[in-house]
Amino acid sequence: MFTLLEQHPLLLLALLLALGALLGQIRIAGAFLGPAAVLFVAIGLTAWGMSAGVELAVPEILGSFGLILFTYTIGIISGPNFFGSLKRGWPVMLTTIAGLGLVAMVAGLAGLGLGLPRPVIAGTFAGALTNTPALAAASQAAGDAELPAVGYSISYLWGVVGMLLAAAWSLRRSEQDGSAATAKLEQRTVRVDRDETVSVATLLTEHPDVSVTRIQHGDEPMVVGAPTERLAHGDLVSLVGPAVSLDALTAELGHASSVDIIGDRTHLDSNRVTLSSPALVGSRVSELGLADRFGAHVSRVRRGDVDIIPGADFIVQLGDRLRVVAPSDQIKAVRNYLGDSERGFSDINPPGLAIGLLIGIGLGMIQLPLPTGSFTLGSAAGTLIAGLVFGRLGRIGPLPISMPTAAAHSLSSLGMLVFLAYAGTRAGILFTDAVTSAMGWRIAVLGFLITSAAAIVLLAIGRLIHQTNWVQLAGQLGGVQTQPAVLAFANTRTGFDNRVSLGYALVYPAAMIGKILLAQILVIVG
């Protein structure tokens, strides 16, 4: 069997994916590994093969392609929110690097105390934080690839398991404090009791997470909640937003009404329309021209499994489902204008994907100078950065460069599984020999200390300094660890909550650069 798998790497990959998928579904005390199980199946099967004298390996080119596909699509998914979070997110990046620096100090002191050579300490640091580029940097600085690789291979396994446990703990806390799910949107009809009039534009400025969808002035025909409309005493207004915000706005305007103005479709109707027109992808809601063309209004946008209240500057993406309120006789025209094709959900936009990967790989190849030489970010960080930018821009001139969230999630999952199978076979090849070496137990102890210290420090920084919610913090743990398995686990547990991917993307580039630099410093001054 092992000889057959060695001769047919694609068969090996398919077997690892199948066994990992089955193992990942097994629940123990309500918890399950999900896609991360592929990594552990690959390590176990490869180590078993090595004991029989057969080296099983998923080709490196497949693993590399899986990794850049994963990081690029994570960037596409996170891009729209990432740059909006950057103003308040840069302190998180700085404290992440500071936290990693503290962990590197622990690694250096503990490693010397255990009598380990500096290259081994640096390799253990890279493995405990599951970062292959950091291993490459440590090997370059040491002028020796063997010693860092031994430390890396032994500490890698707990690097994954330990951070998975930390992410699981963070998500469990999110369930206990009620932050596990994004606030759901509700609809409410309110009767205005206040005597002074107020414009819809003013309400939207004061309550940006609420959408005004319909207004009925007395006995007049119902109208769309355009910003220029004014609300007066006795008017009925339909609002959409989180319950807490609706309660505040209801108290400000008047009282909740039992009259159902949504059910009256005589003059206005609403439809959920899929954006599939390439010409409109990457446009702001205000640039769609729905009000001028059709007298229509976008009350909310569903992206993936999340409903969003869009502001005028909200950028729409291919595959977004727009809830449009419009005159009944204009609904068909609105659907034709926006496209409303099911293809919008699954179109991976091959030109945009290819250009994004090309630019990302190029970014990762740029040589960055250091006192000890130079280093590159690598294709993973490069494609993540390209994906973030492309996801935010949506289009360059007439060319759409993003893709639907559903398609990005599918490609991300595929890339992640292929990479985990590759990474598991690489770790499994060295695992048995490394564990049984003379330094094996000391490296294992050091790796345990590094991963555990990283989890504790990063959780403390996130909660005590930044008050980050537990769901996003689970994503940040995966990002700091630069570990797809942790992200996959958190996504599966939360039903692909966008905060997980946002947390991952927010700290990933800074963590990647920080670990590459710190691994080299440990070789020099460890």
Short mmCIF file of C-alpha atoms in Angstrom, two decimals:
data_model
loop_
_atom_site.label_atom_id
_atom_site.label_comp_id
_atom_site.label_asym_id
_atom_site.label_seq_id
_atom_site.Cartn_x
_atom_site.Cartn_y
_atom_site.Cartn_z
CA MET A 1 0.00 0.00 0.00
CA PHE A 2 2.73 2.46 0.93
CA THR A 3 4.64 1.75 -2.29
CA LEU A 4 1.50 2.38 -4.33
CA LEU A 5 0.88 5.70 -2.56
CA GLU A 6 4.53 6.71 -3.01
CA GLN A 7 4.28 6.13 -6.77
CA HIS A 8 0.95 7.97 -7.14
CA PRO A 9 1.01 11.27 -5.18
CA LEU A 10 -2.46 12.31 -6.41
CA LEU A 11 -3.89 9.08 -5.00
CA LEU A 12 -2.11 9.87 -1.72
CA LEU A 13 -3.60 13.38 -1.70
CA ALA A 14 -7.11 12.05 -2.34
CA LEU A 15 -6.72 9.47 0.46
CA LEU A 16 -5.49 12.09 2.94
CA LEU A 17 -8.40 14.40 2.09
CA ALA A 18 -10.92 11.56 2.44
CA LEU A 19 -9.56 10.25 5.76
CA GLY A 20 -9.17 13.79 7.10
CA ALA A 21 -12.74 14.66 6.17
CA LEU A 22 -14.07 11.57 7.96
CA LEU A 23 -11.94 12.12 11.07
CA GLY A 24 -12.78 15.80 11.15
CA GLN A 25 -16.49 15.04 11.55
CA ILE A 26 -16.05 12.99 14.72
CA ARG A 27 -17.30 14.91 17.75
CA ILE A 28 -15.73 14.44 21.16
CA ALA A 29 -17.46 16.33 24.00
CA GLY A 30 -19.18 18.46 21.35
CA ALA A 31 -15.92 19.50 19.68
CA PHE A 32 -14.51 18.43 16.34
CA LEU A 33 -11.38 19.18 14.31
CA GLY A 34 -13.03 19.85 10.96
CA PRO A 35 -10.62 20.36 8.03
CA ALA A 36 -7.63 20.55 10.41
CA ALA A 37 -7.87 16.76 10.75
CA VAL A 38 -6.24 16.45 7.30
CA LEU A 39 -2.96 17.71 8.79
CA PHE A 40 -2.89 15.10 11.55
CA VAL A 41 -3.89 12.26 9.23
CA ALA A 42 -1.03 13.26 6.91
CA ILE A 43 1.52 13.35 9.76
CA GLY A 44 0.39 9.97 11.10
CA LEU A 45 0.25 8.16 7.75
CA THR A 46 3.59 9.58 6.61
CA ALA A 47 5.32 8.64 9.88
CA TRP A 48 3.85 5.14 9.54
CA GLY A 49 5.18 4.93 5.99
CA MET A 50 8.64 6.05 7.11
CA SER A 51 8.70 3.23 9.68
CA ALA A 52 8.14 0.84 6.76
CA GLY A 53 10.94 2.48 4.76
CA VAL A 54 8.65 4.34 2.34
CA GLU A 55 8.63 8.14 2.05
CA LEU A 56 5.16 9.47 1.29
CA ALA A 57 4.95 13.07 0.08
CA VAL A 58 2.44 15.38 -1.54
CA PRO A 59 4.39 17.31 -4.24
CA GLU A 60 5.64 20.70 -3.11
CA ILE A 61 4.15 22.46 -6.13
CA LEU A 62 0.68 21.25 -5.09
CA GLY A 63 1.20 22.40 -1.52
CA SER A 64 2.47 25.80 -2.63
CA PHE A 65 -0.44 26.30 -5.00
CA GLY A 66 -2.91 25.30 -2.29
CA LEU A 67 -1.34 27.79 0.11
CA ILE A 68 -1.43 30.79 -2.25
CA LEU A 69 -4.99 29.94 -3.30
CA PHE A 70 -5.96 29.89 0.37
CA THR A 71 -4.20 33.13 1.37
CA TYR A 72 -5.37 35.04 -1.72
CA THR A 73 -9.04 34.16 -1.24
CA ILE A 74 -8.85 34.92 2.49
CA GLY A 75 -7.63 38.36 1.41
CA ILE A 76 -10.55 38.70 -1.02
CA ILE A 77 -13.03 37.79 1.73
CA SER A 78 -11.45 40.09 4.33
CA GLY A 79 -10.48 43.01 2.07
CA PRO A 80 -13.71 45.06 2.29
CA ASN A 81 -13.58 45.08 6.11
CA PHE A 82 -9.80 45.03 6.57
CA PHE A 83 -9.05 48.56 5.39
CA GLY A 84 -12.04 49.92 7.28
CA SER A 85 -10.57 48.34 10.42
CA LEU A 86 -7.03 49.52 9.74
CA LYS A 87 -7.40 52.83 11.61
CA ARG A 88 -8.22 51.01 14.80
CA GLY A 89 -6.30 47.86 13.82
CA TRP A 90 -2.73 49.17 13.54
CA PRO A 91 -2.23 49.11 17.34
CA VAL A 92 -3.19 45.41 17.24
CA MET A 93 -0.45 44.81 14.67
CA LEU A 94 2.15 46.59 16.79
CA THR A 95 1.21 44.77 19.99
CA THR A 96 1.21 41.48 18.07
CA ILE A 97 4.83 42.04 17.05
CA ALA A 98 5.69 43.09 20.61
CA GLY A 99 4.01 39.94 21.95
CA LEU A 100 5.98 37.76 19.54
CA GLY A 101 9.16 39.53 20.67
CA LEU A 102 8.34 38.59 24.27
CA VAL A 103 7.76 34.97 23.20
CA ALA A 104 11.13 34.98 21.37
CA MET A 105 12.83 36.09 24.61
CA VAL A 106 11.18 33.18 26.44
CA ALA A 107 12.36 30.85 23.67
CA GLY A 108 15.94 32.10 23.82
CA LEU A 109 16.27 31.93 27.61
CA ALA A 110 14.49 28.58 27.98
CA GLY A 111 16.40 27.06 25.05
CA LEU A 112 19.78 28.05 26.50
CA GLY A 113 18.64 26.75 29.87
CA LEU A 114 17.87 23.38 28.26
CA GLY A 115 21.32 23.35 26.66
CA LEU A 116 20.09 23.54 23.07
CA PRO A 117 22.20 25.06 20.24
CA ARG A 118 21.03 28.41 18.91
CA PRO A 119 20.02 27.07 15.44
CA VAL A 120 17.87 24.43 17.15
CA ILE A 121 16.23 27.10 19.32
CA ALA A 122 15.43 29.19 16.25
CA GLY A 123 14.01 26.17 14.39
CA THR A 124 11.93 25.23 17.42
CA PHE A 125 10.60 28.79 17.58
CA ALA A 126 9.58 28.54 13.90
CA GLY A 127 7.93 25.15 14.41
CA ALA A 128 6.13 26.09 17.61
CA LEU A 129 4.65 29.05 15.73
CA THR A 130 4.20 26.92 12.55
CA ASN A 131 6.00 29.25 10.18
CA THR A 132 8.01 27.74 7.33
CA PRO A 133 9.46 31.08 6.08
CA ALA A 134 10.84 31.64 9.59
CA LEU A 135 12.50 28.20 9.38
CA ALA A 136 14.06 29.17 6.05
CA ALA A 137 15.32 32.44 7.54
CA ALA A 138 16.80 30.63 10.55
CA SER A 139 18.53 28.10 8.28
CA GLN A 140 19.99 30.90 6.17
CA ALA A 141 21.28 32.78 9.22
CA ALA A 142 22.75 29.59 10.73
CA GLY A 143 24.29 28.39 7.46
CA ASP A 144 22.89 24.97 8.34
CA ALA A 145 19.46 23.59 7.48
CA GLU A 146 19.62 20.36 9.50
CA LEU A 147 19.60 21.63 13.10
CA PRO A 148 16.76 24.16 12.62
CA ALA A 149 14.74 21.47 10.75
CA VAL A 150 15.03 19.07 13.71
CA GLY A 151 13.65 21.68 16.11
CA TYR A 152 10.92 22.64 13.65
CA SER A 153 9.67 19.09 13.04
CA ILE A 154 9.33 18.21 16.74
CA SER A 155 7.68 21.45 17.86
CA TYR A 156 5.33 21.78 14.87
CA LEU A 157 2.71 19.30 16.07
CA TRP A 158 2.06 21.02 19.40
CA GLY A 159 2.25 24.33 17.54
CA VAL A 160 -0.93 23.31 15.74
CA VAL A 161 -2.65 21.43 18.57
CA GLY A 162 -1.86 24.02 21.23
CA MET A 163 -3.19 26.94 19.22
CA LEU A 164 -6.26 24.92 18.19
CA LEU A 165 -7.01 24.43 21.88
CA ALA A 166 -6.51 28.15 22.53
CA ALA A 167 -8.89 29.03 19.68
CA ALA A 168 -11.44 26.51 20.99
CA TRP A 169 -11.23 28.10 24.44
CA SER A 170 -11.70 31.57 22.96
CA LEU A 171 -14.77 30.43 21.00
CA ARG A 172 -16.20 28.76 24.08
CA ARG A 173 -15.88 32.07 25.93
CA SER A 174 -17.67 33.80 23.05
CA GLU A 175 -20.63 31.46 23.51
CA GLN A 176 -20.71 32.19 27.24
CA ASP A 177 -20.66 36.01 26.90
CA GLY A 178 -23.08 36.13 23.94
CA SER A 179 -20.63 37.41 21.33
CA ALA A 180 -20.68 34.25 19.23
CA ALA A 181 -23.07 35.51 16.62
CA THR A 182 -23.25 38.78 14.75
CA ALA A 183 -26.34 40.80 15.70
CA LYS A 184 -29.24 39.78 13.45
CA LEU A 185 -31.23 42.39 11.57
CA GLU A 186 -34.90 42.89 12.31
CA GLN A 187 -37.71 44.81 10.60
CA ARG A 188 -40.09 47.14 12.43
CA THR A 189 -42.82 49.62 11.51
CA VAL A 190 -42.82 52.80 13.62
CA ARG A 191 -45.47 55.52 13.89
CA VAL A 192 -43.95 59.00 14.27
CA ASP A 193 -45.24 60.88 17.35
CA ARG A 194 -42.80 63.80 17.44
CA ASP A 195 -44.07 67.20 16.34
CA GLU A 196 -40.92 68.46 14.63
CA THR A 197 -40.00 66.95 11.28
CA VAL A 198 -36.71 65.17 10.67
CA SER A 199 -35.01 64.12 7.44
CA VAL A 200 -34.12 60.53 6.66
CA ALA A 201 -30.56 61.70 5.95
CA THR A 202 -30.26 62.98 9.53
CA LEU A 203 -31.55 59.70 10.96
CA LEU A 204 -29.08 57.68 8.89
CA THR A 205 -26.20 59.89 10.05
CA GLU A 206 -27.15 59.41 13.69
CA HIS A 207 -27.98 55.71 13.27
CA PRO A 208 -25.69 54.31 10.53
CA ASP A 209 -26.60 50.69 11.31
CA VAL A 210 -30.31 51.27 10.53
CA SER A 211 -31.96 51.39 7.10
CA VAL A 212 -35.17 53.32 6.31
CA THR A 213 -36.96 51.26 3.65
CA ARG A 214 -40.54 52.64 3.23
CA ILE A 215 -42.49 55.70 4.34
CA GLN A 216 -46.22 56.39 4.29
CA HIS A 217 -47.25 60.02 4.71
CA GLY A 218 -50.87 59.91 5.89
CA ASP A 219 -53.14 58.58 3.11
CA GLU A 220 -50.62 59.21 0.35
CA PRO A 221 -49.07 56.32 -1.64
CA MET A 222 -46.13 54.65 0.03
CA VAL A 223 -42.66 55.95 -1.01
CA VAL A 224 -39.09 54.68 -0.78
CA GLY A 225 -37.10 55.90 2.23
CA ALA A 226 -34.85 58.24 0.26
CA PRO A 227 -32.47 60.49 2.22
CA THR A 228 -34.38 63.60 1.06
CA GLU A 229 -37.68 62.42 2.59
CA ARG A 230 -38.83 64.07 5.83
CA LEU A 231 -40.77 62.35 8.60
CA ALA A 232 -43.67 64.19 10.25
CA HIS A 233 -46.20 63.47 12.98
CA GLY A 234 -48.45 60.53 12.06
CA ASP A 235 -46.16 59.08 9.36
CA LEU A 236 -45.48 55.35 9.25
CA VAL A 237 -41.89 54.30 8.57
CA SER A 238 -40.39 50.84 8.04
CA LEU A 239 -36.96 50.34 9.64
CA VAL A 240 -34.38 47.54 9.41
CA GLY A 241 -31.47 47.09 11.82
CA PRO A 242 -30.21 45.38 15.00
CA ALA A 243 -32.83 45.19 17.77
CA VAL A 244 -30.89 47.48 20.12
CA SER A 245 -30.60 50.22 17.47
CA LEU A 246 -34.26 49.85 16.49
CA ASP A 247 -35.31 50.26 20.13
CA ALA A 248 -33.34 53.50 20.41
CA LEU A 249 -34.71 54.92 17.15
CA THR A 250 -38.27 53.87 17.97
CA ALA A 251 -38.11 55.74 21.27
CA GLU A 252 -36.73 58.78 19.42
CA LEU A 253 -39.44 58.81 16.75
CA GLY A 254 -42.55 57.52 18.48
CA HIS A 255 -43.78 53.98 19.03
CA ALA A 256 -43.86 50.60 17.32
CA SER A 257 -46.95 50.21 15.14
CA SER A 258 -49.02 47.10 14.49
CA VAL A 259 -49.79 48.32 10.95
CA ASP A 260 -48.02 46.20 8.32
CA ILE A 261 -46.95 48.57 5.57
CA ILE A 262 -44.54 45.98 4.13
CA GLY A 263 -47.42 43.68 3.24
CA ASP A 264 -48.98 46.40 1.07
CA ARG A 265 -47.38 45.92 -2.34
CA THR A 266 -49.76 48.22 -4.24
CA HIS A 267 -47.13 50.84 -4.92
CA LEU A 268 -43.84 49.42 -3.61
CA ASP A 269 -42.34 45.95 -3.71
CA SER A 270 -39.08 44.43 -2.53
CA ASN A 271 -36.89 41.68 -3.99
CA ARG A 272 -33.54 40.17 -3.18
CA VAL A 273 -31.48 40.58 -6.34
CA THR A 274 -28.09 38.98 -7.02
CA LEU A 275 -25.45 41.37 -8.37
CA SER A 276 -23.95 39.61 -11.39
CA SER A 277 -23.40 42.50 -13.82
CA PRO A 278 -19.60 42.89 -14.26
CA ALA A 279 -20.01 46.59 -15.08
CA LEU A 280 -21.36 47.31 -11.58
CA VAL A 281 -18.96 45.19 -9.52
CA GLY A 282 -16.79 47.35 -7.24
CA SER A 283 -19.23 50.27 -7.34
CA ARG A 284 -20.40 52.14 -4.26
CA VAL A 285 -24.11 51.85 -3.51
CA SER A 286 -24.46 55.55 -4.36
CA GLU A 287 -22.83 54.90 -7.75
CA LEU A 288 -25.34 52.21 -8.76
CA GLY A 289 -27.82 54.96 -9.65
CA LEU A 290 -30.84 52.95 -8.51
CA ALA A 291 -32.66 55.97 -7.07
CA ASP A 292 -32.29 58.08 -10.22
CA ARG A 293 -32.99 55.25 -12.66
CA PHE A 294 -35.79 53.39 -10.92
CA GLY A 295 -36.71 55.27 -7.75
CA ALA A 296 -35.27 52.28 -5.86
CA HIS A 297 -33.40 51.87 -2.58
CA VAL A 298 -31.03 49.17 -1.24
CA SER A 299 -32.15 48.39 2.30
CA ARG A 300 -29.58 45.70 3.06
CA VAL A 301 -26.95 43.48 1.45
CA ARG A 302 -26.46 39.80 2.16
CA ARG A 303 -22.84 38.74 1.70
CA GLY A 304 -22.20 35.09 2.43
CA ASP A 305 -24.43 34.36 5.42
CA VAL A 306 -24.37 37.88 6.87
CA ASP A 307 -26.86 40.72 6.35
CA ILE A 308 -25.29 44.18 6.21
CA ILE A 309 -26.84 47.66 6.34
CA PRO A 310 -25.05 49.44 3.48
CA GLY A 311 -24.07 53.10 3.62
CA ALA A 312 -23.72 55.24 0.51
CA ASP A 313 -20.00 54.36 0.32
CA PHE A 314 -20.53 50.61 0.72
CA ILE A 315 -18.77 48.76 -2.13
CA VAL A 316 -20.77 45.92 -3.70
CA GLN A 317 -19.13 42.69 -4.86
CA LEU A 318 -19.98 40.05 -7.41
CA GLY A 319 -22.54 37.67 -5.91
CA ASP A 320 -23.86 40.12 -3.28
CA ARG A 321 -27.62 39.76 -2.77
CA LEU A 322 -29.18 43.20 -2.58
CA ARG A 323 -32.57 43.68 -0.92
CA VAL A 324 -34.06 46.33 -3.22
CA VAL A 325 -37.22 48.33 -2.46
CA ALA A 326 -38.68 49.89 -5.62
CA PRO A 327 -41.95 50.85 -7.30
CA SER A 328 -43.77 47.63 -8.20
CA ASP A 329 -43.57 48.29 -11.93
CA GLN A 330 -39.77 48.81 -11.76
CA ILE A 331 -38.74 45.58 -10.02
CA LYS A 332 -38.19 43.66 -13.27
CA ALA A 333 -36.09 46.49 -14.69
CA VAL A 334 -33.97 46.57 -11.50
CA ARG A 335 -33.36 42.82 -11.74
CA ASN A 336 -32.25 43.12 -15.37
CA TYR A 337 -29.99 46.07 -14.53
CA LEU A 338 -28.20 44.30 -11.64
CA GLY A 339 -27.96 40.99 -13.53
CA ASP A 340 -29.68 38.69 -11.01
CA SER A 341 -27.92 35.59 -12.36
CA GLU A 342 -27.15 32.57 -10.18
CA ARG A 343 -23.77 32.50 -11.92
CA GLY A 344 -22.89 35.46 -9.73
CA PHE A 345 -22.52 33.13 -6.74
CA SER A 346 -19.99 30.80 -8.33
CA ASP A 347 -18.06 32.91 -10.86
CA ILE A 348 -14.42 32.80 -9.74
CA ASN A 349 -13.57 35.58 -12.23
CA PRO A 350 -10.53 33.85 -13.84
CA PRO A 351 -8.85 37.05 -15.14
CA GLY A 352 -8.99 38.73 -11.72
CA LEU A 353 -7.85 35.55 -9.96
CA ALA A 354 -4.89 35.08 -12.30
CA ILE A 355 -3.78 38.73 -12.08
CA GLY A 356 -4.11 38.72 -8.29
CA LEU A 357 -2.01 35.57 -7.90
CA LEU A 358 0.58 36.93 -10.34
CA ILE A 359 0.95 40.20 -8.43
CA GLY A 360 0.92 38.44 -5.05
CA ILE A 361 3.64 35.97 -6.00
CA GLY A 362 5.70 38.87 -7.37
CA LEU A 363 5.33 40.79 -4.09
CA GLY A 364 6.48 37.74 -2.17
CA MET A 365 9.67 37.51 -4.25
CA ILE A 366 10.89 41.05 -3.50
CA GLN A 367 14.13 40.98 -1.52
CA LEU A 368 13.97 43.03 1.69
CA PRO A 369 17.34 44.00 3.23
CA LEU A 370 18.47 43.02 6.73
CA PRO A 371 21.76 43.53 8.60
CA THR A 372 22.34 39.76 8.29
CA GLY A 373 21.44 39.61 4.60
CA SER A 374 17.95 39.78 3.12
CA PHE A 375 14.63 37.99 3.21
CA THR A 376 11.40 37.75 1.25
CA LEU A 377 7.84 37.77 2.53
CA GLY A 378 7.08 34.65 0.54
CA SER A 379 4.19 33.94 -1.79
CA ALA A 380 1.72 33.33 1.05
CA ALA A 381 2.05 36.82 2.54
CA GLY A 382 2.34 38.38 -0.92
CA THR A 383 -0.90 36.82 -2.18
CA LEU A 384 -2.70 37.70 1.05
CA ILE A 385 -1.76 41.37 0.59
CA ALA A 386 -2.83 41.27 -3.07
CA GLY A 387 -6.12 39.65 -2.09
CA LEU A 388 -6.80 42.30 0.54
CA VAL A 389 -6.26 45.09 -1.98
CA PHE A 390 -8.24 43.40 -4.77
CA GLY A 391 -11.07 42.56 -2.38
CA ARG A 392 -11.26 46.19 -1.31
CA LEU A 393 -11.04 47.73 -4.79
CA GLY A 394 -13.41 45.32 -6.52
CA ARG A 395 -12.40 46.53 -9.96
CA ILE A 396 -9.64 48.35 -11.84
CA GLY A 397 -11.22 50.51 -14.52
CA PRO A 398 -13.61 48.28 -16.47
CA LEU A 399 -12.02 45.02 -15.17
CA PRO A 400 -13.59 43.29 -12.13
CA ILE A 401 -10.79 41.91 -9.95
CA SER A 402 -12.70 40.41 -7.02
CA MET A 403 -15.01 37.39 -6.83
CA PRO A 404 -18.20 36.38 -5.00
CA THR A 405 -17.82 35.54 -1.31
CA ALA A 406 -19.30 32.08 -1.90
CA ALA A 407 -16.76 31.30 -4.63
CA ALA A 408 -13.90 32.68 -2.51
CA HIS A 409 -14.93 30.47 0.43
CA SER A 410 -14.98 27.40 -1.82
CA LEU A 411 -11.53 28.09 -3.31
CA SER A 412 -10.18 28.94 0.14
CA SER A 413 -11.36 25.60 1.56
CA LEU A 414 -9.87 23.65 -1.36
CA GLY A 415 -6.51 25.44 -1.15
CA MET A 416 -6.36 25.01 2.61
CA LEU A 417 -7.03 21.26 2.47
CA VAL A 418 -4.35 20.68 -0.18
CA PHE A 419 -1.81 22.71 1.79
CA LEU A 420 -2.59 20.89 5.06
CA ALA A 421 -2.06 17.53 3.33
CA TYR A 422 1.29 18.75 1.99
CA ALA A 423 2.42 20.25 5.31
CA GLY A 424 1.45 17.07 7.16
CA THR A 425 3.53 14.84 4.88
CA ARG A 426 6.54 17.18 5.23
CA ALA A 427 6.31 17.12 9.04
CA GLY A 428 5.67 13.36 9.14
CA ILE A 429 8.85 12.54 7.18
CA LEU A 430 11.09 13.99 9.91
CA PHE A 431 8.84 13.36 12.91
CA THR A 432 9.92 9.87 14.04
CA ASP A 433 13.67 10.42 13.69
CA ALA A 434 13.46 13.83 15.34
CA VAL A 435 11.48 12.61 18.35
CA THR A 436 13.90 9.74 18.99
CA SER A 437 17.01 11.94 18.73
CA ALA A 438 19.15 12.86 21.73
CA MET A 439 17.65 16.35 21.85
CA GLY A 440 14.09 15.17 21.21
CA TRP A 441 12.55 15.61 24.66
CA ARG A 442 14.27 18.97 25.29
CA ILE A 443 13.01 20.33 21.96
CA ALA A 444 9.51 19.06 22.78
CA VAL A 445 9.57 20.87 26.13
CA LEU A 446 10.80 24.09 24.53
CA GLY A 447 8.19 23.88 21.78
CA PHE A 448 5.45 23.37 24.36
CA LEU A 449 6.64 26.44 26.28
CA ILE A 450 6.80 28.63 23.15
CA THR A 451 3.35 27.75 21.80
CA SER A 452 1.73 27.99 25.24
CA ALA A 453 3.42 31.31 25.96
CA ALA A 454 2.30 32.67 22.58
CA ALA A 455 -1.32 31.67 23.21
CA ILE A 456 -1.37 33.19 26.69
CA VAL A 457 0.37 36.42 25.68
CA LEU A 458 -1.81 36.98 22.61
CA LEU A 459 -5.06 36.25 24.43
CA ALA A 460 -4.03 38.62 27.21
CA ILE A 461 -3.08 41.39 24.76
CA GLY A 462 -6.30 40.99 22.79
CA ARG A 463 -8.62 41.09 25.79
CA LEU A 464 -6.83 43.32 28.30
CA ILE A 465 -5.39 45.94 25.94
CA HIS A 466 -7.70 45.97 22.90
CA GLN A 467 -10.92 44.43 24.31
CA THR A 468 -11.17 42.33 21.13
CA ASN A 469 -14.27 40.13 20.97
CA TRP A 470 -13.60 36.42 21.46
CA VAL A 471 -14.67 35.44 17.94
CA GLN A 472 -12.24 37.79 16.20
CA LEU A 473 -9.58 36.83 18.72
CA ALA A 474 -9.85 33.19 17.63
CA GLY A 475 -9.12 34.35 14.07
CA GLN A 476 -6.19 36.43 15.30
CA LEU A 477 -4.69 33.38 17.00
CA GLY A 478 -4.72 31.64 13.63
CA GLY A 479 -3.25 34.72 11.95
CA VAL A 480 -0.44 35.11 14.46
CA GLN A 481 0.28 31.40 14.12
CA THR A 482 0.03 31.84 10.30
CA GLN A 483 -1.76 28.50 10.50
CA PRO A 484 -4.64 27.62 8.14
CA ALA A 485 -5.73 24.73 10.37
CA VAL A 486 -6.63 27.13 13.19
CA LEU A 487 -8.57 29.36 10.82
CA ALA A 488 -10.38 26.35 9.35
CA PHE A 489 -11.32 25.16 12.84
CA ALA A 490 -12.61 28.59 13.91
CA ASN A 491 -14.55 29.05 10.66
CA THR A 492 -16.21 25.66 11.03
CA ARG A 493 -17.15 26.30 14.66
CA THR A 494 -18.66 29.73 13.94
CA GLY A 495 -20.34 28.99 10.61
CA PHE A 496 -17.81 31.20 8.78
CA ASP A 497 -18.38 34.30 10.89
CA ASN A 498 -16.68 37.18 9.02
CA ARG A 499 -14.97 38.34 12.21
CA VAL A 500 -12.81 35.22 12.18
CA SER A 501 -11.33 35.93 8.74
CA LEU A 502 -10.99 39.62 9.58
CA GLY A 503 -8.96 38.83 12.70
CA TYR A 504 -6.79 36.40 10.73
CA ALA A 505 -6.05 38.88 7.94
CA LEU A 506 -5.49 41.77 10.36
CA VAL A 507 -2.42 40.27 12.03
CA TYR A 508 -1.12 37.74 9.47
CA PRO A 509 1.29 40.05 7.53
CA ALA A 510 2.74 41.59 10.69
CA ALA A 511 3.14 38.16 12.30
CA MET A 512 4.81 36.76 9.20
CA ILE A 513 7.40 39.55 9.08
CA GLY A 514 7.93 39.49 12.84
CA LYS A 515 8.58 35.74 13.02
CA ILE A 516 11.01 35.83 10.08
CA LEU A 517 13.05 38.57 11.79
CA LEU A 518 12.90 37.02 15.28
CA ALA A 519 14.01 33.57 14.04
CA GLN A 520 17.18 35.14 12.61
CA ILE A 521 17.80 37.13 15.79
CA LEU A 522 17.56 33.92 17.85
CA VAL A 523 20.34 32.38 15.75
CA ILE A 524 22.58 35.41 16.19
CA VAL A 525 22.02 36.35 19.85
CA GLY A 526 20.06 33.38 21.26
#
